[in-house]
PDB file of C-alpha atoms and ligand atoms in Angstrom:
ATOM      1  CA  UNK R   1     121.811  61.412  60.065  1.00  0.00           C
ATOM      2  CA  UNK R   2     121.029  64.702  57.752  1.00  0.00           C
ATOM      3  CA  UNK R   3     123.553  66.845  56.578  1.00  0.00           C
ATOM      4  CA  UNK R   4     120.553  69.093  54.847  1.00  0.00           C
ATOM      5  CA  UNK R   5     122.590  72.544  54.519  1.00  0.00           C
ATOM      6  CA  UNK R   6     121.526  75.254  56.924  1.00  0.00           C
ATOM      7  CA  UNK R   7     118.340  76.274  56.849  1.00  0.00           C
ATOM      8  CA  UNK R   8     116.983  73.500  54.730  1.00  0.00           C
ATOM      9  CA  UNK R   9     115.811  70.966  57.427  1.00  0.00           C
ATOM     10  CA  UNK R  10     113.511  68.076  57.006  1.00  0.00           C
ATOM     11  CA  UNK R  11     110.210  68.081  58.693  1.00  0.00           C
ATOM     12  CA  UNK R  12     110.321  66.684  62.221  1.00  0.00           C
ATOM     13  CA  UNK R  13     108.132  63.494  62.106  1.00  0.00           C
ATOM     14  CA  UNK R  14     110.360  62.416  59.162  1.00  0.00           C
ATOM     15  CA  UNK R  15     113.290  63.169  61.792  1.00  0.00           C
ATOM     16  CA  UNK R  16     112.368  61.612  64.692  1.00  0.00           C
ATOM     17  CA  UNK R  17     112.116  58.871  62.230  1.00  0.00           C
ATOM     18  CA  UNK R  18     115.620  58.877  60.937  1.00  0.00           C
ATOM     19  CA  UNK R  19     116.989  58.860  64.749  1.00  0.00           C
ATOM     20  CA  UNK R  20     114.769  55.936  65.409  1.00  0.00           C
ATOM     21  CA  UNK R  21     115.919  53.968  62.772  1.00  0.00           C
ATOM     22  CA  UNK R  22     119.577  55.243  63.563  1.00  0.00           C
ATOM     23  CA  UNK R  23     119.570  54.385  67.376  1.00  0.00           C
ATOM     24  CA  UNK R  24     116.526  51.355  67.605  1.00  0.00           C
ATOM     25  CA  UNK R  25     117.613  50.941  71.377  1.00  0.00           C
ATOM     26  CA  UNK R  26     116.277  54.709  71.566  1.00  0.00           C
ATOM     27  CA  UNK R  27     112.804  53.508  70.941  1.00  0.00           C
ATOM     28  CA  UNK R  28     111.385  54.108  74.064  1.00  0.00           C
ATOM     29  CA  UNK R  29     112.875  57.139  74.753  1.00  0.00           C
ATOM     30  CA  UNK R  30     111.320  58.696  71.585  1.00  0.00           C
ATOM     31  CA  UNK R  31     108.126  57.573  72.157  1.00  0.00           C
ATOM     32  CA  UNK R  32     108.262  59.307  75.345  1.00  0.00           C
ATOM     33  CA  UNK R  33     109.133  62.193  73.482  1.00  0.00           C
ATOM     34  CA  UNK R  34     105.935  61.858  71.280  1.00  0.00           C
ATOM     35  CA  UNK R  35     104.126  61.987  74.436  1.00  0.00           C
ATOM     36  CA  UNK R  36     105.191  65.049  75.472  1.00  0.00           C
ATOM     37  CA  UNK R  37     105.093  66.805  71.711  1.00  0.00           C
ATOM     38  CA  UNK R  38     101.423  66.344  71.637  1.00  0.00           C
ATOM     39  CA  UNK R  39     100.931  67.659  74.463  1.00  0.00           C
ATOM     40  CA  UNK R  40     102.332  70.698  73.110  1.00  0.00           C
ATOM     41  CA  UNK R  41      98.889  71.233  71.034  1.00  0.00           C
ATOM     42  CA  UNK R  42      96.440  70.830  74.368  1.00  0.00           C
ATOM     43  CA  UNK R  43      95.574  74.255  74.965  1.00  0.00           C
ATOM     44  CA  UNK R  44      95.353  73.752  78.838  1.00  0.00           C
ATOM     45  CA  UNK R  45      99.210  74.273  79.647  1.00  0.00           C
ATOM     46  CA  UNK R  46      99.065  77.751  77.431  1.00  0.00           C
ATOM     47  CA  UNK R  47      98.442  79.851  79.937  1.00  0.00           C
ATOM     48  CA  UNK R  48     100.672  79.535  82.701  1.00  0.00           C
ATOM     49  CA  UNK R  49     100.788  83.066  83.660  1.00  0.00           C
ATOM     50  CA  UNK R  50      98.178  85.311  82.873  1.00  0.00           C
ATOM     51  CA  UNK R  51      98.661  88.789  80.657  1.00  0.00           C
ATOM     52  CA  UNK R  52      98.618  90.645  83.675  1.00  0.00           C
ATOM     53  CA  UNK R  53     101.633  88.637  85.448  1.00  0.00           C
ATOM     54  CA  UNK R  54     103.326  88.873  82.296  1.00  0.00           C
ATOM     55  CA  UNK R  55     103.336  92.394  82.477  1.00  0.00           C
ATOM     56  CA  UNK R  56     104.723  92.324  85.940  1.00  0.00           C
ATOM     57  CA  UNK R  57     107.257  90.359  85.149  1.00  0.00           C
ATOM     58  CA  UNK R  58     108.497  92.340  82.280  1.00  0.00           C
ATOM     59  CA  UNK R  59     108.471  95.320  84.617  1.00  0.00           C
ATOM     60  CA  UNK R  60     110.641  93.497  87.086  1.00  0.00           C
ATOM     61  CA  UNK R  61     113.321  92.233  84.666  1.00  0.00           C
ATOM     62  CA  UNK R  62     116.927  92.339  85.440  1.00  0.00           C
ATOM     63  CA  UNK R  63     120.154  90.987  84.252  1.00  0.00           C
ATOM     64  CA  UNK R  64     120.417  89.156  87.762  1.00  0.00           C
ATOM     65  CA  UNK R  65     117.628  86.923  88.281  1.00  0.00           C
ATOM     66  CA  UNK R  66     115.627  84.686  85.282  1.00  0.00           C
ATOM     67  CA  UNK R  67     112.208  86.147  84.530  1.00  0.00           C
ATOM     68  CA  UNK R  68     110.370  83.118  86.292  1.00  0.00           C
ATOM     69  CA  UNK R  69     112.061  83.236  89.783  1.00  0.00           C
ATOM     70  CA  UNK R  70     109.590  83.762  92.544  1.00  0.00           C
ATOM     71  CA  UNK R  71     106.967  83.271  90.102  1.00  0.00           C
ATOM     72  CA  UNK R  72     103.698  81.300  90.649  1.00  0.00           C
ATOM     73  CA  UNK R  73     102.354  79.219  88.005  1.00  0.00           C
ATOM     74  CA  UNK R  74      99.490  78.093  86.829  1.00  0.00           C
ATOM     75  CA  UNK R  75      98.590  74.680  86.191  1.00  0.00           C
ATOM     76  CA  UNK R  76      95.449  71.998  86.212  1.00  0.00           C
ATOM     77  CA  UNK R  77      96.906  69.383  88.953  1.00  0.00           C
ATOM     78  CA  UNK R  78      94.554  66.742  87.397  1.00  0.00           C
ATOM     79  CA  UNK R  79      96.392  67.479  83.704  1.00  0.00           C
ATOM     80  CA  UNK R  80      99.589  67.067  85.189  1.00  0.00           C
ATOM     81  CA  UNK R  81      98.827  63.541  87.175  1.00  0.00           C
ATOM     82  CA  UNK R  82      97.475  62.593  83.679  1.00  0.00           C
ATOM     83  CA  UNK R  83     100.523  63.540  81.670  1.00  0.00           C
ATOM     84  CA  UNK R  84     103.011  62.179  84.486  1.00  0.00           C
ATOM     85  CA  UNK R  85     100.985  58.564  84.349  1.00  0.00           C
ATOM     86  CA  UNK R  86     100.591  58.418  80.274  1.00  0.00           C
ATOM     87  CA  UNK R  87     104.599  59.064  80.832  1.00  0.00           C
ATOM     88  CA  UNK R  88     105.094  56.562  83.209  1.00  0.00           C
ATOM     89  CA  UNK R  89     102.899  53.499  81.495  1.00  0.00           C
ATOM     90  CA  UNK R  90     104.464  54.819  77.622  1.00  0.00           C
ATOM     91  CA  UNK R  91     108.040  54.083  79.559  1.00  0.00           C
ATOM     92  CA  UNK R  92     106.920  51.097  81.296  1.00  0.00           C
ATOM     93  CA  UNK R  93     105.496  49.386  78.254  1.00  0.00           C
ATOM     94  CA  UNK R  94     108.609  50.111  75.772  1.00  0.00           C
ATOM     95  CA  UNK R  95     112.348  49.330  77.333  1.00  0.00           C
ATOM     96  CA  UNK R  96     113.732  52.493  79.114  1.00  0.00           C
ATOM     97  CA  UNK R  97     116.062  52.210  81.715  1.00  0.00           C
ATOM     98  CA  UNK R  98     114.670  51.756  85.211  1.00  0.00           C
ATOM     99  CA  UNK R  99     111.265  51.520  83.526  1.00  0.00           C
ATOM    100  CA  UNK R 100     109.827  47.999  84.840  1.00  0.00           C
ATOM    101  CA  UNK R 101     109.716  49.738  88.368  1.00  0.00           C
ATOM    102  CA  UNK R 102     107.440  52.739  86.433  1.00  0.00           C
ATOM    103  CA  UNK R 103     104.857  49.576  86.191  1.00  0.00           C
ATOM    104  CA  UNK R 104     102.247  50.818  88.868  1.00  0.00           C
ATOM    105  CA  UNK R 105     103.539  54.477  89.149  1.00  0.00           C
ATOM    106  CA  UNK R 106     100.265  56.114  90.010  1.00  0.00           C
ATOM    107  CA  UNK R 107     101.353  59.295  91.555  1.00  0.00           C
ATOM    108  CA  UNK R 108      98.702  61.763  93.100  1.00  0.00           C
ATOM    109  CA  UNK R 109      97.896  64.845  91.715  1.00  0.00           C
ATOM    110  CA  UNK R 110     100.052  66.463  94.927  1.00  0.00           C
ATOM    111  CA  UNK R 111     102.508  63.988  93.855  1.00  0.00           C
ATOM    112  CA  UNK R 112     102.942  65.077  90.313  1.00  0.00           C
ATOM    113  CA  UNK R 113     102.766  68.364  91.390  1.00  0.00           C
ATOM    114  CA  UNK R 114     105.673  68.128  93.229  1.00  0.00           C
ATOM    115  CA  UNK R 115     107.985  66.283  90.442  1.00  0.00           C
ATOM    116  CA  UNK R 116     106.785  68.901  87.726  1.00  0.00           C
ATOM    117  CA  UNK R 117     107.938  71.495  90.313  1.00  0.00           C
ATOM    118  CA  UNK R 118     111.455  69.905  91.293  1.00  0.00           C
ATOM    119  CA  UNK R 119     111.740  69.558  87.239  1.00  0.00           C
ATOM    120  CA  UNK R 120     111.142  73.191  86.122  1.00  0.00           C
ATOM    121  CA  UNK R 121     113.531  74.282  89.168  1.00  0.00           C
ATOM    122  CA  UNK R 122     115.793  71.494  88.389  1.00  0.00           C
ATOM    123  CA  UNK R 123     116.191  69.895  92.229  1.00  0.00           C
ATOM    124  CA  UNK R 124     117.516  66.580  91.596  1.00  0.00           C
ATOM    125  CA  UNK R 125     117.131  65.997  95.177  1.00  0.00           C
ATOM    126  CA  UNK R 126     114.288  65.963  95.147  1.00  0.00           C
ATOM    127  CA  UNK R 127     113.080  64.031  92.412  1.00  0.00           C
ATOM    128  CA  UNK R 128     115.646  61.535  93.945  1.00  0.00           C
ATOM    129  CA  UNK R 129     113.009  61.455  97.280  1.00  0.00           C
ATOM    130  CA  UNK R 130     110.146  61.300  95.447  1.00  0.00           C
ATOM    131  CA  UNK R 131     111.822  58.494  93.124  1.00  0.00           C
ATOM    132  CA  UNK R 132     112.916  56.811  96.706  1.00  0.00           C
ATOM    133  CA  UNK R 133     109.099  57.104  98.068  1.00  0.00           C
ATOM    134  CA  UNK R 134     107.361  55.165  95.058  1.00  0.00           C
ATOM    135  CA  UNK R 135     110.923  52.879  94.457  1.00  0.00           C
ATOM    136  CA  UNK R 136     111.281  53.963  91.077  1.00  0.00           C
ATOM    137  CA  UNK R 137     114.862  54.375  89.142  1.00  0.00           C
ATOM    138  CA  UNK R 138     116.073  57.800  89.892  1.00  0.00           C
ATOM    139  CA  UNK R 139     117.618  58.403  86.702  1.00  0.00           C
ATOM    140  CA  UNK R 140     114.487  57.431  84.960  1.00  0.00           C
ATOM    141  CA  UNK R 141     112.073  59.471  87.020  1.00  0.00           C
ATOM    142  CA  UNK R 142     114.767  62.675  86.593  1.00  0.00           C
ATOM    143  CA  UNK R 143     114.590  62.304  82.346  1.00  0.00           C
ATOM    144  CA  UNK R 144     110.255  61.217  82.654  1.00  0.00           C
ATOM    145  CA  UNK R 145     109.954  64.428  85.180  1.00  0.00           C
ATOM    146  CA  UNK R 146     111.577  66.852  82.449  1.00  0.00           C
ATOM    147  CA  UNK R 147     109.920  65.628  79.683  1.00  0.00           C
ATOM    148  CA  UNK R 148     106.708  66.156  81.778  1.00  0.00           C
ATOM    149  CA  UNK R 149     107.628  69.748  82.328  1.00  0.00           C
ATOM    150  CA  UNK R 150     108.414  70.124  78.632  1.00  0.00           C
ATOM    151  CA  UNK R 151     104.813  71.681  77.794  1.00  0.00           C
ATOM    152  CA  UNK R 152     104.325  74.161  80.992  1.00  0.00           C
ATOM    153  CA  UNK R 153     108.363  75.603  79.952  1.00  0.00           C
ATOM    154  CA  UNK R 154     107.519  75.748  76.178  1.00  0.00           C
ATOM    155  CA  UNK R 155     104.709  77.870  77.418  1.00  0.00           C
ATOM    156  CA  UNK R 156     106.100  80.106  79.081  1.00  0.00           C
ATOM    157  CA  UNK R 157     109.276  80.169  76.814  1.00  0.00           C
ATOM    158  CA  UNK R 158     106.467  81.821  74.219  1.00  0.00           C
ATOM    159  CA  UNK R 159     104.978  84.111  76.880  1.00  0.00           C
ATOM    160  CA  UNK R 160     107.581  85.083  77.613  1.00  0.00           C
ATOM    161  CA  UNK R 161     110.226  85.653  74.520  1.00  0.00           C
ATOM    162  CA  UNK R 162     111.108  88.947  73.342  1.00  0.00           C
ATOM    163  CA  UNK R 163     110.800  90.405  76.770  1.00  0.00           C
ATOM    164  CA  UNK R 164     114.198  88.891  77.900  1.00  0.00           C
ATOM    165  CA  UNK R 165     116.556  91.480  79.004  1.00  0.00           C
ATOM    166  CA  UNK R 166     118.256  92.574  76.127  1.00  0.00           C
ATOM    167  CA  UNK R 167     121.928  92.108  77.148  1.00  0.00           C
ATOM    168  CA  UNK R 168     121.514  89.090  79.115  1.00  0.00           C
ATOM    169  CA  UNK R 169     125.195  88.468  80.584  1.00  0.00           C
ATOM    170  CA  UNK R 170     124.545  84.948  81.853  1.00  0.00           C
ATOM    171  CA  UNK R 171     125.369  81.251  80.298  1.00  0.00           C
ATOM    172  CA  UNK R 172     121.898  79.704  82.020  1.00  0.00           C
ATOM    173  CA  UNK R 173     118.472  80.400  80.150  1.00  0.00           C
ATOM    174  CA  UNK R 174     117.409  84.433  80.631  1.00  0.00           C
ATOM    175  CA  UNK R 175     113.958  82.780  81.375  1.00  0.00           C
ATOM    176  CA  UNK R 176     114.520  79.296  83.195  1.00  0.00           C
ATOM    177  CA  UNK R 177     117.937  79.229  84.202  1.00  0.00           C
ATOM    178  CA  UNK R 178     118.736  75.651  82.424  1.00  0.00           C
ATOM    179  CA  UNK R 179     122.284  75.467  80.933  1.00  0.00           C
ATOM    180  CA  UNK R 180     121.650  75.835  76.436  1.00  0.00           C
ATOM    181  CA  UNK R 181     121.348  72.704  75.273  1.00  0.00           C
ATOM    182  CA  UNK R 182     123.209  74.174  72.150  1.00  0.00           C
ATOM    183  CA  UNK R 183     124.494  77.468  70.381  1.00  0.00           C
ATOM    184  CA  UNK R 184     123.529  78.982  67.138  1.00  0.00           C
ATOM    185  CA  UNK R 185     126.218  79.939  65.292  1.00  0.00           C
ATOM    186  CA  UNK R 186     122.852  82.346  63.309  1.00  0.00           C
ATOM    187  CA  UNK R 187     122.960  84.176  59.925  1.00  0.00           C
ATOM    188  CA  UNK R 188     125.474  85.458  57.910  1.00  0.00           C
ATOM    189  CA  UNK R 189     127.179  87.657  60.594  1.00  0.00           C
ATOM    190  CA  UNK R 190     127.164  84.624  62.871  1.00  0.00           C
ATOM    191  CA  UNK R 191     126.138  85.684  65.845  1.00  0.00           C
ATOM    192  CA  UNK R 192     126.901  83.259  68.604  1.00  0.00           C
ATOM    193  CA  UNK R 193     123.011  82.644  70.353  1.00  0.00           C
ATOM    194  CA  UNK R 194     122.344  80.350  73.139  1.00  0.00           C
ATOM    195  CA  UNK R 195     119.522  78.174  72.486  1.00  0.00           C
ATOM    196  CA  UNK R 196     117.518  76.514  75.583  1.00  0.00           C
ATOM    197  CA  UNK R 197     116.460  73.021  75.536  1.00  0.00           C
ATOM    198  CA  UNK R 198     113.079  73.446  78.186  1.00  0.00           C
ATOM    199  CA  UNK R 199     111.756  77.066  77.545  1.00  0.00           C
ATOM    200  CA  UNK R 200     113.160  77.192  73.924  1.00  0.00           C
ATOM    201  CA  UNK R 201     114.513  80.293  75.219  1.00  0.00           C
ATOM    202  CA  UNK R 202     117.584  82.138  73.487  1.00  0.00           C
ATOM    203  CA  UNK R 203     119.419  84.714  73.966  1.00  0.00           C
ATOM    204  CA  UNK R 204     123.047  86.788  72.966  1.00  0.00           C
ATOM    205  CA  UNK R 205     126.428  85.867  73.969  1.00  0.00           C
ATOM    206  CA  UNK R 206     129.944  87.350  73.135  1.00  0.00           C
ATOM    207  CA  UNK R 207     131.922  85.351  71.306  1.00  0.00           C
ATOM    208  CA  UNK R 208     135.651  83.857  72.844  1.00  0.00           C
ATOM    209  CA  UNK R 209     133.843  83.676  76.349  1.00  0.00           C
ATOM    210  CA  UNK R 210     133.618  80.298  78.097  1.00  0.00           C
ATOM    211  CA  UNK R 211     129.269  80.416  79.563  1.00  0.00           C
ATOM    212  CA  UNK R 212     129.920  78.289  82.477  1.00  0.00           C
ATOM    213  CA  UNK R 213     132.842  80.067  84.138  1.00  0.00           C
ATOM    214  CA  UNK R 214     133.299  83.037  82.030  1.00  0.00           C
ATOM    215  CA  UNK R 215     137.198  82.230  81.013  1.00  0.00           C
ATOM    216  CA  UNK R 216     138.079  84.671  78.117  1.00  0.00           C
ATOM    217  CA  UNK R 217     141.698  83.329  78.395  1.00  0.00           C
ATOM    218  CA  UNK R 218     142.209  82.685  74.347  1.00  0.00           C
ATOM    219  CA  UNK R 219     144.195  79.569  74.802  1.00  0.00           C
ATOM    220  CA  UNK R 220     141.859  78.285  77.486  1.00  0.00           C
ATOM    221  CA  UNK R 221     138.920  77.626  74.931  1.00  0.00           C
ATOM    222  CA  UNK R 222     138.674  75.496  72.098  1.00  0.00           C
ATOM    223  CA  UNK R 223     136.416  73.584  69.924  1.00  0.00           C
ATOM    224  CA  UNK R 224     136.523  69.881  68.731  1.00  0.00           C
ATOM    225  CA  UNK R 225     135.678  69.584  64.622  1.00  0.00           C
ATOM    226  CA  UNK R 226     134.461  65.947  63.922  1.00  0.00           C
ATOM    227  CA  UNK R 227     135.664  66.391  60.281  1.00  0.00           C
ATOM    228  CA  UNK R 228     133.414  64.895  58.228  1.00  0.00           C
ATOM    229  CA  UNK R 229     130.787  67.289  59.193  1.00  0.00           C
ATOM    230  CA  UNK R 230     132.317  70.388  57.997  1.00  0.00           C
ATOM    231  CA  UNK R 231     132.355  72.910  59.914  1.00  0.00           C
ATOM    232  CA  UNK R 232     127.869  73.352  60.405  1.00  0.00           C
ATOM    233  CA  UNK R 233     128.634  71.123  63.477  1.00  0.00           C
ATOM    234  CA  UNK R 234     130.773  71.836  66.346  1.00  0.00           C
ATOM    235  CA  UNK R 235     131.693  71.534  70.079  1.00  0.00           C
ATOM    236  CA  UNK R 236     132.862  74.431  71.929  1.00  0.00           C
ATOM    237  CA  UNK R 237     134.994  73.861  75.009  1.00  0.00           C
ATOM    238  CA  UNK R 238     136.900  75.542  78.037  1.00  0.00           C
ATOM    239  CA  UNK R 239     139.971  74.067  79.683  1.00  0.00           C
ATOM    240  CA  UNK R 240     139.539  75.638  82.764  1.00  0.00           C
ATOM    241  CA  UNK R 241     136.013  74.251  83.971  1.00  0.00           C
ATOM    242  CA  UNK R 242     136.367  71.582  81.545  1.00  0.00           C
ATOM    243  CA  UNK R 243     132.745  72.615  80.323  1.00  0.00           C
ATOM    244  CA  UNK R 244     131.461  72.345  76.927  1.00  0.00           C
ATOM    245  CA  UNK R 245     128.430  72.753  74.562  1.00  0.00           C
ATOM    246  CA  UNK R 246     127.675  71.728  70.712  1.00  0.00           C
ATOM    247  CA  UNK R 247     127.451  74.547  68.096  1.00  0.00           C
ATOM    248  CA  UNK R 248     125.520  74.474  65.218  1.00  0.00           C
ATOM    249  CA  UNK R 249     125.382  76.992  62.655  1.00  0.00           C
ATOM    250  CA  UNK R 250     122.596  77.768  61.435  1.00  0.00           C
ATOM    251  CA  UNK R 251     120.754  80.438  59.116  1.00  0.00           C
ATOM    252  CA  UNK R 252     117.486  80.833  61.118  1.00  0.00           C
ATOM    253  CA  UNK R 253     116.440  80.399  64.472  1.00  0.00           C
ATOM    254  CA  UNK R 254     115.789  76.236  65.156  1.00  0.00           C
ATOM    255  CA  UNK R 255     112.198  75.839  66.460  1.00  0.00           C
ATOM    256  CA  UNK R 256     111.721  75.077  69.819  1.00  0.00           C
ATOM    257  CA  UNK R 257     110.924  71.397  69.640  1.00  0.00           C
ATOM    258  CA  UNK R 258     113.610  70.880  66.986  1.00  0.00           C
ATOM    259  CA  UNK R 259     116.076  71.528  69.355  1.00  0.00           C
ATOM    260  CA  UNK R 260     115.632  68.105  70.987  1.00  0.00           C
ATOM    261  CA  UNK R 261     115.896  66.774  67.591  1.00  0.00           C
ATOM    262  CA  UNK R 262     118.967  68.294  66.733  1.00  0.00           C
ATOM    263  CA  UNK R 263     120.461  67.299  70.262  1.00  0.00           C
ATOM    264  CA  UNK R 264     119.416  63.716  69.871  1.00  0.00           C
ATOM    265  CA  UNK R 265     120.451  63.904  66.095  1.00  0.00           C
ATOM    266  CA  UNK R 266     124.047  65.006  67.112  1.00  0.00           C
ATOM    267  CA  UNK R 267     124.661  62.224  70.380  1.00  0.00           C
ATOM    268  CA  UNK R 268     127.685  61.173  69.051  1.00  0.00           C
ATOM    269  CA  UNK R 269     129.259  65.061  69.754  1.00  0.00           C
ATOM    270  CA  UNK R 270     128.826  64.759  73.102  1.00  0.00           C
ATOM    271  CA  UNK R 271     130.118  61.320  73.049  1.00  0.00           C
ATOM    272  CA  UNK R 272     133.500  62.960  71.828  1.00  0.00           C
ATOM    273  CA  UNK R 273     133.311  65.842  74.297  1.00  0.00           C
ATOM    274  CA  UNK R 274     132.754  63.437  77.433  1.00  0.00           C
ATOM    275  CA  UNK R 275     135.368  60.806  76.173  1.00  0.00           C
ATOM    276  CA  UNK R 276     137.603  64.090  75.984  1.00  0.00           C
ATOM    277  CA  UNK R 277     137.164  64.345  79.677  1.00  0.00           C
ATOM    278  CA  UNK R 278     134.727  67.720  79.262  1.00  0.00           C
ATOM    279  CA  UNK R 279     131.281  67.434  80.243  1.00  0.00           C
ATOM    280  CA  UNK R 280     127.760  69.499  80.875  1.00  0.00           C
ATOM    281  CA  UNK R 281     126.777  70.745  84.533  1.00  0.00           C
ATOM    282  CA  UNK R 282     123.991  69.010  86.012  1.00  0.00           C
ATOM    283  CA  UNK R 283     122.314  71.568  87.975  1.00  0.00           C
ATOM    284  CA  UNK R 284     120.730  74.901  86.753  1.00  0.00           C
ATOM    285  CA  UNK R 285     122.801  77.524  86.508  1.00  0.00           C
ATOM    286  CA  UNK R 286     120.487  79.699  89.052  1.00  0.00           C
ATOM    287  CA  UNK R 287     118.659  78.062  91.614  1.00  0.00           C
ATOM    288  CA  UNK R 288     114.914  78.878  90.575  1.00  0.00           C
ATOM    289  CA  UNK R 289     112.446  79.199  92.999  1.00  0.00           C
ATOM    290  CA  UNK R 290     109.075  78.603  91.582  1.00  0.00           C
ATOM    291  CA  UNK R 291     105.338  77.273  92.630  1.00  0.00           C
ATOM    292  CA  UNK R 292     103.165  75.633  91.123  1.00  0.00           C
ATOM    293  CA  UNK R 293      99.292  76.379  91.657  1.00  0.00           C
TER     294      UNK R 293
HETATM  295 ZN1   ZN Z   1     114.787  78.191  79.402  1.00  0.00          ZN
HETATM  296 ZN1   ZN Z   2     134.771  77.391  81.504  1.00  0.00          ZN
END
């Protein structure tokens, strides 16, 4: 596990390394991960929405609604059937959970279309029918779906940054509506930023202010200090909703893929939190209505 000091991280291959030597069983998993970070560099899930939407959307921003509700995006049906079945034969060949039933998951382009969809708008109903239709582990198919939507949100996330509202009031991602997967605790006036897992979105949020249910009640939120790591590590938490989410601090923003790193990097946090009795909604914080064309 690194302890590097703020700002001072170690490139991500050589990370990704050190969790799989760290967690072996998590083999699998990572790989899966590979899958979807080089698909990061094919240049056919860039451009999602064109220059002209993008545009639009800025227009239309509010603090109510994320900037990709109602929106229509663009992407190659054949490139996602081909991502969603290198997925499902990368977890069917290693040992995820679930994953022997991914043996002979051949999904139609309509058919990935679908799960991408119910993953950006994060419908786990769906993905639970779909899982239901081709008998596959629901559980599995919900984790393989996001990680297939990973490329189309990281594009948008960088169409889209820096024309978030710029007091965005909300816990959920100002572009995608997913709960942070962390908070920055950033720079030397430690400003407290939410960080999002998908769209590598971020944005602004007072500080003593629970972002699931909005408790400011003082004695109502708290943090948990594993410590051994100092204080660079923490969880925040909120006894009323019993919600809570790790905090790193951190000098500069964490690059968008790095995030995942430092989520996996940091398990044993969340390990703490849940064992505490806290946990991490499942469901967006907005529902997002989306298409995908
Ligand atoms: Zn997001
Ligand atoms: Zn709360």
């Amino acid at each position: 596990m690194h302890r590097t000091t703020p700002g001072l991280r170690a490139d991500p291959a050589a990370r990704l390394a050190d969790v799989e030597r760290q967690r072996p069983e998590w083999r699998a998993w990572l790989e899966l991960l590979g899958v979807a970070e080089r698909e990061l560099d094919d240049a056919g899930w860039r451009t999602p929405i064109s220059d002209a939407e993008v545009g639009g959307i800025v227009a239309g921003a509010s603090t109510e609604v994320p900037l990709l509700h109602r929106r229509t995006l663009g992407v190659d049906a054949g490139r996602v059937q081909q991502l969603v079945r290198r997925l499902a034969a990368t977890a069917a060949s290693g040992n995820v959970t679930g994953a022997v039933s991914f043996r002979g998951y051949r999904p139609s382009p309509d058919d990935a279309l679908r799960l991408l969809a119910a993953a950006v708008r994060q419908d786990p109903a769906d993905i639970r029918t779909l899982a239901e239709a081709a008998e596959i582990d629901p559980g599995a198919l919900t984790s393989m779906a996001h990680l297939a939507a990973f490329p189309l949100l990281q594009s948008c996330g960088r169409l889209l940054e820096g024309h978030t509202p710029r007091s965005w009031p909300h816990g959920y991602c100002p572009i995608c509506a997913a709960w942070p997967i962390l908070a920055e605790r950033r720079g030397l006036d430690r400003t407290r930023r939410l960080r999002c897992g998908r769209c590598g979105g971020e944005w602004q949020v007072q500080w003593l202010c629970c972002i699931y249910c909005g408790e400011r009640e003082h004695e109502q939120l708290g943090s948990l200090v594993p410590e051994e790591r100092g204080e660079r590590l923490n969880v925040e938490t909120c006894a009323s909703c019993h919600g809570y989410v790790k905090s790193v601090a951190t000098l500069q923003k964490i690059p968008a893929f790095e995030l995942l790193l430092q989520d996996l990097e940091t398990v044993e946090l969340d390990l703490v939190a849940l064992d505490r009795g806290y946990g991490r909604p499942e469901e967006a914080g907005f529902p997002l209505e989306i298409q995908l064309a």
